Short mmCIF file of C-alpha atoms in Angstrom, two decimals:
data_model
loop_
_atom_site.label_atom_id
_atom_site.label_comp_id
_atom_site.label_asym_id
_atom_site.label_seq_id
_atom_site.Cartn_x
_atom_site.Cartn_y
_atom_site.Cartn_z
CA UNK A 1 -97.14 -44.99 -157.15
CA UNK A 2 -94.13 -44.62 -158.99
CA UNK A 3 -93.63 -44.26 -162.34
CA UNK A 4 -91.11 -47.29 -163.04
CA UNK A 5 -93.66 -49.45 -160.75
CA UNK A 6 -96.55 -48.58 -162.87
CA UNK A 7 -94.45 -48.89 -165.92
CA UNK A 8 -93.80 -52.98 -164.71
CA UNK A 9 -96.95 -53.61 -163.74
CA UNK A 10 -98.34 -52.51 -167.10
CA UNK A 11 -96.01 -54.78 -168.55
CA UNK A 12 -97.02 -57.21 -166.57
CA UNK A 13 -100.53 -56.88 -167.49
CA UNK A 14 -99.86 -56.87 -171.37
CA UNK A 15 -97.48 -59.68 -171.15
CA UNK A 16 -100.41 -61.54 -168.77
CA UNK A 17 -102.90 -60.48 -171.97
CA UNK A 18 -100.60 -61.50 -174.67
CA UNK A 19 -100.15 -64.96 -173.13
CA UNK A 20 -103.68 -65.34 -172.55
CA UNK A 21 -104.04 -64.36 -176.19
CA UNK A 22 -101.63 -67.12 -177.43
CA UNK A 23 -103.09 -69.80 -175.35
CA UNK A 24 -106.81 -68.93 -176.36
CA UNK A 25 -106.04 -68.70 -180.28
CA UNK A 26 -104.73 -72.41 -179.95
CA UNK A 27 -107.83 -73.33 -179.32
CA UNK A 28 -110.59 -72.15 -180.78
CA UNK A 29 -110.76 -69.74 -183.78
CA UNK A 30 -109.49 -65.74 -183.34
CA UNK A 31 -113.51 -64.59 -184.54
CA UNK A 32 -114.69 -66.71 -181.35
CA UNK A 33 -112.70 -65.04 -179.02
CA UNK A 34 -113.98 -62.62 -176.71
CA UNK A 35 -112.84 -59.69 -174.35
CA UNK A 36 -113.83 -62.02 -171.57
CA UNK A 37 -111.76 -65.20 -172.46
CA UNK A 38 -109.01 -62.90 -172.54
CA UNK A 39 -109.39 -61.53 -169.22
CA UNK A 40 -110.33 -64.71 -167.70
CA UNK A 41 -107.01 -66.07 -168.95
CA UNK A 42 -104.88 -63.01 -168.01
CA UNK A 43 -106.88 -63.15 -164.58
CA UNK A 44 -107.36 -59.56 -165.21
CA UNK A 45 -110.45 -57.33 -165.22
CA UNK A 46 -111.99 -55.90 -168.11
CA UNK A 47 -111.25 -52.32 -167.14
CA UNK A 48 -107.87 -53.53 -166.89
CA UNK A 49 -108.02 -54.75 -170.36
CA UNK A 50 -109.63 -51.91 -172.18
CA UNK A 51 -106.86 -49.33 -170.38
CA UNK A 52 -104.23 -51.37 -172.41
CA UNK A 53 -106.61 -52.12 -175.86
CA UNK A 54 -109.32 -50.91 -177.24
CA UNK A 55 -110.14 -54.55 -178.46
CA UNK A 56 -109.17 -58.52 -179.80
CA UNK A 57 -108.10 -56.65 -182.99
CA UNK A 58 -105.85 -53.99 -181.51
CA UNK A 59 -104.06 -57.13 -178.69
CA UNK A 60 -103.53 -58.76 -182.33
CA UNK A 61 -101.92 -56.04 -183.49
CA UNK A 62 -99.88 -55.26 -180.94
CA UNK A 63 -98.64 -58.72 -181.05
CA UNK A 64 -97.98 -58.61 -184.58
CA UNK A 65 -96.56 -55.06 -184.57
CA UNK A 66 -94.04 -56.17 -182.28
CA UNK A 67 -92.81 -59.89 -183.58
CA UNK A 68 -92.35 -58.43 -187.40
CA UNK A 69 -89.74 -56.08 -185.59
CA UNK A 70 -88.18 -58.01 -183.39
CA UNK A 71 -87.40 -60.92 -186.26
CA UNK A 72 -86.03 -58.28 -188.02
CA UNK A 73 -83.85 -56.90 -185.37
CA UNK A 74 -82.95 -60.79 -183.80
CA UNK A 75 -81.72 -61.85 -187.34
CA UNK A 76 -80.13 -58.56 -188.50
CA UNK A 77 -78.45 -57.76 -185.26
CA UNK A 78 -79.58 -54.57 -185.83
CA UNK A 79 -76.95 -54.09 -188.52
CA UNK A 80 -78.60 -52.02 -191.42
CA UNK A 81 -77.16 -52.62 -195.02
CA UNK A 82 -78.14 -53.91 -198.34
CA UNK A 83 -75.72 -56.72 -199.09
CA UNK A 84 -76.17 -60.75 -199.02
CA UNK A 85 -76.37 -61.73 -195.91
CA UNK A 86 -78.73 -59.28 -194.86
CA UNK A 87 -81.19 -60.02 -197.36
CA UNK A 88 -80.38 -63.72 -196.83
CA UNK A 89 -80.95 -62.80 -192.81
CA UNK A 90 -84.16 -61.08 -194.31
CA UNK A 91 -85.46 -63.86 -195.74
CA UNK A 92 -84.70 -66.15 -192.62
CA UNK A 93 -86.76 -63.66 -190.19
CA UNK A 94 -90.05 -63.77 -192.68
CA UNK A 95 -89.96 -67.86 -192.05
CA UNK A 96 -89.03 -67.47 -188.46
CA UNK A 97 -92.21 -65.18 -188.34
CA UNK A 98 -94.13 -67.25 -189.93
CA UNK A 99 -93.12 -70.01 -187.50
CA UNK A 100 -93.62 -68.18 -184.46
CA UNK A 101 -96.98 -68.24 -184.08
CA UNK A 102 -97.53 -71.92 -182.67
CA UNK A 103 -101.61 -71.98 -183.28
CA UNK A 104 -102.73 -75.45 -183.98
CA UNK A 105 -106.33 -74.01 -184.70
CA UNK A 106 -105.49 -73.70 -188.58
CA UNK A 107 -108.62 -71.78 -189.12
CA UNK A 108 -107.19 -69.34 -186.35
CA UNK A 109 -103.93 -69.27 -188.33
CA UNK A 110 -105.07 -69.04 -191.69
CA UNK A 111 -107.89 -66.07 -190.58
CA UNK A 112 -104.03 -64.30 -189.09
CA UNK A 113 -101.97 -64.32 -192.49
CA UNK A 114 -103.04 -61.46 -194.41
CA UNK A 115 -102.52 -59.38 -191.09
CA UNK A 116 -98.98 -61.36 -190.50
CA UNK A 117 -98.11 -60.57 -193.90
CA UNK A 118 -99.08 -56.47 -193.74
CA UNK A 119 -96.79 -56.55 -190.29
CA UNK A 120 -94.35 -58.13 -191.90
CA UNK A 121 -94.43 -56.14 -195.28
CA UNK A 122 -94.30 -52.79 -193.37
CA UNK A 123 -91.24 -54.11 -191.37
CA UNK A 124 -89.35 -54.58 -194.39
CA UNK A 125 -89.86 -51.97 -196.23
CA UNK A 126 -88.62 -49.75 -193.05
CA UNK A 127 -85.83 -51.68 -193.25
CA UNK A 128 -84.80 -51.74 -197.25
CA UNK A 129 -85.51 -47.91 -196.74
CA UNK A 130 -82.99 -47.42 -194.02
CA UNK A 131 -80.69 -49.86 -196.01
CA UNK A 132 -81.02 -47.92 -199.15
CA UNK A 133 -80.33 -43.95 -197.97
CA UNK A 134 -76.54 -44.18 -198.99
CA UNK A 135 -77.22 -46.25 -202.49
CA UNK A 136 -80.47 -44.91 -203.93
CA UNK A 137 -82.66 -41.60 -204.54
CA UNK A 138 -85.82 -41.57 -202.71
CA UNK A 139 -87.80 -41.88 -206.03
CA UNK A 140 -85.35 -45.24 -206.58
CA UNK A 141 -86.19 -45.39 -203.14
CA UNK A 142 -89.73 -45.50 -203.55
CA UNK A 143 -89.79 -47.72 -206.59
CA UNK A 144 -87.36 -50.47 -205.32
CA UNK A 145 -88.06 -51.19 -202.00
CA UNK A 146 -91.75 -52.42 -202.41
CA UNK A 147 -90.15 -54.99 -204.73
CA UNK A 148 -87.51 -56.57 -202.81
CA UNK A 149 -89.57 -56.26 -199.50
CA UNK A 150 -92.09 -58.48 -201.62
CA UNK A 151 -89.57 -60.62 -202.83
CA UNK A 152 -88.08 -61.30 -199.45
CA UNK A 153 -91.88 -61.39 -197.64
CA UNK A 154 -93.52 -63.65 -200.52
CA UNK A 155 -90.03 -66.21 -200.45
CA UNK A 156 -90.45 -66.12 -196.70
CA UNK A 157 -94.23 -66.95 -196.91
CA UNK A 158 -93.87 -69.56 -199.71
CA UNK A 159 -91.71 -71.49 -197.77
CA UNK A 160 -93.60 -71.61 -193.83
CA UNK A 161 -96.67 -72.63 -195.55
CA UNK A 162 -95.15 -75.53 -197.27
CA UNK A 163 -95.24 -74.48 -200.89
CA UNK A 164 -91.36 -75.75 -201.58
CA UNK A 165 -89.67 -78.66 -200.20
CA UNK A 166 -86.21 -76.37 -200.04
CA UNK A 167 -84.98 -75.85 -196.19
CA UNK A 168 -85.39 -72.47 -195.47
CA UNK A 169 -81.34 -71.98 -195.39
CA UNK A 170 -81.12 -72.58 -199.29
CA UNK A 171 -84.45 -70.34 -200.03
CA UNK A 172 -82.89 -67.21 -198.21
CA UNK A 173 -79.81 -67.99 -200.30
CA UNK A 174 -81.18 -68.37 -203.54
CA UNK A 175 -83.50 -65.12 -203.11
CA UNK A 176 -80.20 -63.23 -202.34
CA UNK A 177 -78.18 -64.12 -205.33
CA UNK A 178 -81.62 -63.29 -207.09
CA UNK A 179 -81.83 -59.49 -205.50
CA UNK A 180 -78.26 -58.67 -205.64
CA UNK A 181 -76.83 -60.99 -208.44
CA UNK A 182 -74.22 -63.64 -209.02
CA UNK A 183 -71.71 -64.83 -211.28
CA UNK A 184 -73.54 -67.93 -211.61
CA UNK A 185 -77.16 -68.76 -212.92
CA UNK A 186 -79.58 -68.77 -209.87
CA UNK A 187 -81.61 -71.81 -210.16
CA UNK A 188 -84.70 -71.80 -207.88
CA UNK A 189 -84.37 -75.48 -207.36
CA UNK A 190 -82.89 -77.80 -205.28
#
């Protein structure tokens, strides 16, 4: 078999696993899922699903791994620089994230966030890294960028679980005035 058929059929298969993923962790809780729900759902065997992951945990991951980047890169546009409407675009991708999942098991959700968050926090720090080669020393480097990627991450977070009543438009703007600075006061209110 070729290599580009093989190389579609194992998409195929993850995609197939992925869904089946999605639809399970609606409902019923991520801990109660097994190996076999997941196969039964992808109509796959289990052979089939331990050549792609060695487990639940590392399908979760994979899922995970791959959102937190591709928010990133669908909000960005895969333009890398540390100005405004990046971090404003940053800010935007952590609650577009954090809205992506649709689980209405909140159990399954809430048991997800830490892992979501870690995803999401390594994302952006690759990013603000990148971002920061022309402006900063790597020991700047290494002392600013796990602040703003927390900023940006914990901004993002605050608002997709419902912790302030600002839209998520006016958030991402106030957090970039507050990294990079204004002429004007930055209010974290309405």
């Amino acid at each position: 078999m070729g290599t580009k058929v093989r190389n579609i059929r194992m998409t195929q298969t993850k995609q197939s696993l992925i869904n089946a993923f999605v639809n399970l962790v609606n409902e019923k809780d991520f801990e109660k899922i097994t190996v076999a729900d997941l196969t039964k759902g992808a109509q796959v065997n289990r052979a089939t699903f331990y050549a792609h992951f060695n487990d639940k945990y590392e399908l979760l991951d994979y899922i995970v791994d791959e959102s937190a980047s591709a928010v990133i890169e669908n909000r960005t546009l895969g333009v890398v620089k540390f100005d405004k409407e990046r971090i404003h675009e940053l800010v935007l991708a952590v609650c577009d994230y954090h809205q992506q999942p649709n689980i209405q098991c909140r159990r399954s959700y809430l048991s997800l966030i830490p892992q979501l968050k870690d995803k999401m926090l390594v994302e952006l720090k690759n990013y603000l890294s990148k971002s920061f080669d022309a402006i900063y020393t790597d020991e700047e480097k290494s002392f600013y960028v796990p602040i703003y990627a927390n900023i940006i991450l914990e901004a993002g977070y605050l608002w997709a679980s419902g912790a302030s009543s600002l839209d998520k438009e006016t958030v991402a703007k106030k957090i970039a005035t507050f990294i990079l600075g204004d002429s004007s006061r930055v209010i974290l209110q309405g």
